[in-house]
Structure formats: structure tokens, C-alpha cells
Coordinates of C-alpha atoms in Angstrom, one line a residue:
M22 CA -86.6 242.0 85.9
I23 CA -85.1 238.5 86.4
K24 CA -87.8 236.0 86.8
A25 CA -86.8 233.2 89.1
N26 CA -88.1 230.6 91.5
Y27 CA -85.9 228.7 94.0
H28 CA -88.5 226.8 96.0
T29 CA -89.5 224.1 93.5
H30 CA -90.6 220.6 94.4
T31 CA -90.5 217.5 92.2
Q32 CA -91.8 214.0 92.1
F33 CA -88.8 213.0 94.2
C34 CA -90.6 214.4 97.2
D35 CA -94.2 215.6 97.5
G36 CA -94.3 217.5 94.2
K37 CA -95.5 216.5 90.8
G38 CA -93.4 216.3 87.6
T39 CA -89.8 215.7 86.7
P40 CA -87.2 218.4 86.5
L41 CA -87.4 218.1 82.7
E42 CA -91.2 218.7 82.7
I43 CA -90.9 221.6 85.1
L44 CA -88.2 223.3 83.1
E45 CA -90.2 223.0 79.9
E46 CA -93.1 224.8 81.6
A47 CA -90.7 227.4 83.2
V48 CA -89.4 228.3 79.7
K49 CA -93.0 228.8 78.5
K50 CA -93.6 231.1 81.5
G51 CA -90.6 233.2 80.8
F52 CA -88.4 232.2 83.7
D53 CA -84.7 233.1 83.6
I54 CA -83.7 230.9 86.6
I55 CA -85.2 227.8 88.3
G56 CA -83.8 226.3 91.5
F57 CA -84.9 222.8 92.4
S58 CA -85.4 222.3 96.2
S59 CA -87.0 219.0 96.9
H60 CA -87.7 218.2 100.6
S61 CA -84.7 216.7 102.3
A62 CA -83.9 215.4 105.8
W63 CA -80.6 214.0 104.7
P64 CA -79.5 211.4 105.5
F65 CA -83.0 210.4 106.7
A66 CA -86.5 210.8 105.3
D67 CA -90.1 210.9 106.2
S68 CA -92.8 210.0 103.6
W69 CA -92.6 213.4 101.8
H70 CA -88.8 213.8 101.7
I71 CA -86.4 212.5 99.1
A72 CA -85.7 208.8 100.0
P73 CA -81.9 208.3 100.9
R74 CA -81.6 205.8 98.1
E75 CA -83.0 208.4 95.6
F76 CA -80.7 211.3 96.3
Q77 CA -78.3 210.5 93.4
D78 CA -81.2 210.0 91.1
Y79 CA -82.6 213.4 92.0
I80 CA -79.2 215.1 91.5
E81 CA -78.7 213.4 88.1
S82 CA -82.2 214.2 87.0
V83 CA -81.7 217.9 87.8
M84 CA -78.2 217.9 86.1
N85 CA -79.6 216.2 83.0
A86 CA -82.5 218.6 82.7
K87 CA -80.0 221.5 83.2
K88 CA -77.9 220.2 80.3
A89 CA -81.0 219.7 78.1
F90 CA -82.1 223.3 78.6
E91 CA -78.7 224.9 78.4
G92 CA -78.9 228.3 76.8
K93 CA -82.6 228.6 77.5
I94 CA -82.8 228.8 81.3
K95 CA -80.4 228.8 84.2
V96 CA -80.7 225.9 86.7
L97 CA -79.6 225.5 90.2
L98 CA -79.5 222.4 92.4
G99 CA -80.8 222.9 95.9
F100 CA -82.6 221.2 98.8
E101 CA -85.3 222.3 101.2
A102 CA -83.4 221.0 104.2
E103 CA -85.3 220.0 107.3
Y104 CA -84.3 221.0 110.8
I105 CA -85.0 218.4 113.5
P106 CA -82.8 218.9 116.6
G107 CA -80.2 216.1 116.9
I108 CA -81.3 214.4 113.7
T109 CA -80.9 216.7 110.7
K110 CA -80.1 220.4 109.9
P111 CA -79.6 222.7 106.9
S112 CA -75.9 223.0 106.7
F113 CA -73.5 223.1 103.7
S114 CA -71.1 221.0 105.7
D115 CA -73.7 218.3 106.3
Y116 CA -74.7 218.3 102.7
R117 CA -71.1 218.6 101.3
E118 CA -71.1 215.3 99.4
L119 CA -74.3 216.3 97.6
K120 CA -72.8 219.6 96.4
P121 CA -75.9 221.8 96.4
D122 CA -75.8 225.3 95.0
Y123 CA -78.0 226.6 97.8
L124 CA -80.1 225.4 100.7
I125 CA -83.4 226.4 102.0
G126 CA -83.7 225.9 105.8
S127 CA -87.2 225.1 107.1
V128 CA -88.9 223.9 110.2
H129 CA -91.9 221.7 109.6
Y130 CA -92.0 219.6 112.8
V131 CA -92.7 220.7 116.4
G132 CA -93.3 218.6 119.6
T133 CA -91.7 217.5 122.8
E134 CA -89.5 214.6 123.9
D135 CA -92.6 212.4 123.6
G136 CA -92.9 212.9 119.8
I137 CA -93.3 215.4 117.0
F138 CA -95.9 216.3 114.3
G139 CA -96.0 218.5 111.2
I140 CA -97.1 222.0 112.0
D141 CA -98.4 222.3 108.4
D142 CA -100.0 218.9 108.2
K143 CA -103.7 218.3 107.8
T144 CA -105.8 220.4 110.1
E145 CA -106.9 217.4 112.2
I146 CA -103.3 216.3 112.7
V147 CA -102.2 219.7 113.8
Q148 CA -105.1 219.9 116.3
E149 CA -104.3 216.4 117.6
G150 CA -100.6 217.3 117.9
I151 CA -101.4 220.5 119.9
E152 CA -103.6 218.5 122.3
K153 CA -101.3 215.5 122.6
F154 CA -97.9 217.3 123.0
F155 CA -98.8 220.7 124.3
N156 CA -101.9 219.9 126.4
G157 CA -104.0 222.0 124.1
D158 CA -101.8 225.1 124.7
G159 CA -101.5 226.8 121.3
K160 CA -99.2 229.5 122.6
K161 CA -96.6 226.9 123.8
C162 CA -96.8 225.2 120.4
V163 CA -96.1 228.5 118.6
Q164 CA -93.3 229.4 120.9
E165 CA -91.7 226.0 120.3
Y166 CA -91.9 226.6 116.6
F167 CA -90.1 229.9 116.7
Y168 CA -87.6 228.6 119.2
L169 CA -86.7 225.8 116.8
E170 CA -86.5 228.3 113.9
R171 CA -84.1 230.5 115.9
E172 CA -82.1 227.4 116.9
M173 CA -81.9 226.4 113.2
L174 CA -80.7 229.9 112.3
K175 CA -78.0 229.7 114.9
K176 CA -76.8 226.1 114.2
G177 CA -77.5 225.9 110.5
D178 CA -75.6 227.3 107.5
F179 CA -78.0 227.9 104.6
T180 CA -79.1 230.5 102.0
I181 CA -82.8 231.0 102.4
L182 CA -85.2 230.8 105.4
G183 CA -88.2 228.9 104.2
H184 CA -91.8 230.2 104.9
P185 CA -90.7 231.9 108.1
D186 CA -94.1 231.7 109.9
L187 CA -95.5 228.4 108.6
V188 CA -97.2 228.0 112.0
R189 CA -99.9 230.2 110.6
K190 CA -101.0 227.7 108.0
R191 CA -103.8 226.0 110.0
N192 CA -104.5 228.9 112.4
G193 CA -107.3 230.2 110.2
K194 CA -109.3 227.1 111.0
L195 CA -108.0 226.1 114.4
H196 CA -107.6 229.6 115.9
F197 CA -104.9 228.3 118.4
F198 CA -103.2 231.7 118.7
E199 CA -103.8 235.4 118.2
E200 CA -101.5 236.9 115.6
N201 CA -101.6 240.4 117.1
A202 CA -100.9 239.3 120.6
D203 CA -97.9 241.0 122.3
W204 CA -96.1 237.7 123.0
Y205 CA -96.5 236.7 119.4
I206 CA -95.0 239.9 118.1
E207 CA -92.1 239.4 120.4
E208 CA -91.5 236.0 118.9
L209 CA -91.4 237.6 115.4
K210 CA -88.9 240.3 116.6
Q211 CA -86.6 237.7 118.2
T212 CA -86.7 235.6 115.1
A213 CA -86.0 238.5 112.8
E214 CA -83.0 239.4 114.9
S215 CA -81.7 235.8 114.6
A216 CA -82.3 235.9 110.8
K217 CA -80.2 239.1 110.6
K218 CA -77.4 237.6 112.6
A219 CA -77.4 234.5 110.5
G220 CA -77.1 236.6 107.3
I221 CA -79.7 234.7 105.4
I222 CA -82.5 235.7 103.0
A223 CA -86.1 235.3 104.1
E224 CA -88.5 234.1 101.4
I225 CA -91.9 235.6 100.7
N226 CA -93.7 232.3 99.9
T227 CA -96.9 232.2 98.0
G228 CA -97.5 228.4 98.3
A229 CA -100.4 228.5 100.8
I230 CA -102.4 230.7 98.4
A231 CA -101.9 228.3 95.4
R232 CA -102.9 225.3 97.5
K233 CA -105.8 227.2 99.1
A234 CA -104.6 226.6 102.6
M235 CA -104.4 230.3 103.5
D236 CA -105.2 233.5 101.6
D237 CA -101.9 235.2 102.4
V238 CA -98.2 234.9 101.8
Y239 CA -95.6 233.8 104.3
P240 CA -94.5 235.8 106.2
S241 CA -97.4 238.0 107.3
G242 CA -97.4 241.7 106.6
T243 CA -96.5 242.4 110.3
F244 CA -93.6 239.9 110.1
L245 CA -92.4 241.3 106.8
S246 CA -92.3 244.8 108.2
I247 CA -90.3 243.6 111.2
L248 CA -87.9 241.8 108.9
H249 CA -87.5 244.9 106.8
D250 CA -86.8 247.0 109.9
K251 CA -84.1 244.5 111.0
G252 CA -82.5 244.7 107.5
V253 CA -83.2 241.1 106.5
P254 CA -83.4 240.8 102.7
V255 CA -86.2 238.9 101.0
I256 CA -86.6 236.7 98.0
I257 CA -89.8 235.7 96.1
S258 CA -90.7 232.0 95.9
S259 CA -93.8 230.1 94.9
D260 CA -93.1 226.9 96.8
A261 CA -94.4 225.2 93.7
H262 CA -95.5 221.5 94.0
S263 CA -96.6 221.5 90.4
K264 CA -95.4 223.2 87.2
E265 CA -98.6 225.1 86.9
N266 CA -97.9 227.0 90.1
L267 CA -94.3 228.0 89.3
D268 CA -95.1 231.8 89.3
S269 CA -98.3 231.7 91.3
E270 CA -99.2 235.0 93.0
F271 CA -95.8 236.6 92.3
E272 CA -97.4 240.0 91.9
R273 CA -99.1 239.6 95.3
A274 CA -95.7 238.8 96.8
Y275 CA -94.0 241.8 95.3
A276 CA -96.9 244.0 96.5
A277 CA -96.4 242.6 100.1
A278 CA -92.7 243.4 99.9
R279 CA -93.3 246.9 98.8
K280 CA -95.9 247.5 101.4
A281 CA -93.5 246.4 104.1
G282 CA -90.9 248.9 102.9
Y283 CA -88.8 246.9 100.5
S284 CA -87.6 248.5 97.3
E285 CA -85.6 245.5 96.1
T286 CA -85.6 241.7 96.3
A287 CA -82.8 239.2 96.1
Y288 CA -82.2 236.5 93.6
L289 CA -79.4 233.9 93.0
N290 CA -77.6 233.9 89.7
E291 CA -76.2 230.8 88.0
K292 CA -73.3 230.7 90.4
A293 CA -75.7 231.0 93.4
E294 CA -74.3 234.5 94.2
I295 CA -76.8 236.7 95.9
L296 CA -77.8 239.7 93.8
F297 CA -80.6 242.3 94.1
Q298 CA -83.1 243.9 91.7
K299 CA -85.5 246.8 92.2
I300 CA -89.2 246.1 92.4

């Protein structure tokens, strides 16, 4: 099997290590392909995105590392592109001048016209955000998250849907919604339908396990089954923020895919073409 990871963060955002250091570890771990995808809100930035003045440094660093490891591992240049309505979106046309091989589209922020907060931020910040912007109504917060994700799928143009149910990250501690509620399942179904129409790949993301935020992959088993039934392909990603976690819990991700009914997963080759392999 091709061993690959396309959700890889570096020191240019909230990750650790240079592209060169990450590739050195990836070769040791037996990877065939690594895609770099530092957080981006191009042409803007929050504290954990690539700073606008550092985009060229990031690109050059990835390209230099790619050249240094030529013949040992395939390397792709990507971005985890933020969706904030009216400000930034994951779209190849918007990122044209940066010439990415692929884009991961992700929603991290929710809120109202009065302000936004990170739905995967620290537990106390998420709790404060729900209270401040949604009057303590967790259901409305979750519905806004999936509304934004569907809007991103409609307006964006990208390759991979990042951690499709990130809103679950702090739910284990805050319990602001029930994951088996009928209204929640309906949100998953509508989002899966939007993903199918958009023609993207949904990632099975193991990052929450590695960082001990949640003992499960994104998306949940229920959501994965719905995505499978809608015909949405999946790809395995670790959402690595350090070189040590490049292949964290991959076997668990493959097991989740098989349990949901998948017999193959997608990967991107060196030309960023979408191919499939049996699992």
C-alpha cells in the first residue's frame, strides 16, 4: 500500500519542525508521499495561520525540502485553507498565485455578526463562545458549523474536506449537543449530500487522538457510514503537528473506514491526481 499523509503542519503555522525535518522522519517511517498543508487564511492570518509575509518562505522551504529528498519520497505543496464567509475561502482561483498542488478546505470558526470563535479552541473558549454568541444554545452552534461547512462546499473549490465534524472536539467535556439526536443526524446527511455534489474527498482524521483531545477519529462512525452511503470517497490523514505523529493511529482510521463499508481509500500521487487503493 502507498503510505501517505496530506494533512501536515509545520513551524510556519501551529506545527513543529521544518519541512526538511519532517521529511527526514517521514522517510524513516516508510512514507511514499507527504503533502504539506500549513494553516492558511490567505491573504489574511490569525495567530496560528501562515503570516502573509511568510507565504513565500513556506513555499520555498517545501520546494527546497522536496529537492533535497528527490528520489526518496514524493512531496506535494498544499494548504489547509480556512473558510470564513466574506473573508477567505478554499479555492484554487483564490490561491492561484501560490500554485498549490492541492487544498484542504476546513471550517474552524463559528459565530454571528457580533463575532466568531474557534470551535476547536480550548474548552473554556468554546464554552464562552457558545454562551456569548448563541445564548448557550449548543444546537444552534452546531447547526451554524454545518451550515458553514455546506456553504464552503458550495462556494469553494478544493480537494479534501478537513475533519468534517470538528465540532465534536470539545463535546466530550462540554456536552453541548447529543450526537445521536435526529436533528444532528439530519445535519450529517445534508452535509454528506453537499460533499457528494462538490466532488471532494472527505478525510478520516486521527489528529484528536494523537493530541488527546478526543478518543476517536473525525468523522464519527455514524458520519462515515452516511458518507459511504452517499458515495463520498475518503482519505486517511493524521493532521500531524509534529513529525512524531505523522502516521499516528493510521490502523485505527483504516478500521473505521472498513467498518463504515469502505473497501478502498483515496490518495494523491506526485501530480496530485486522485487514485485509489484497496484496504
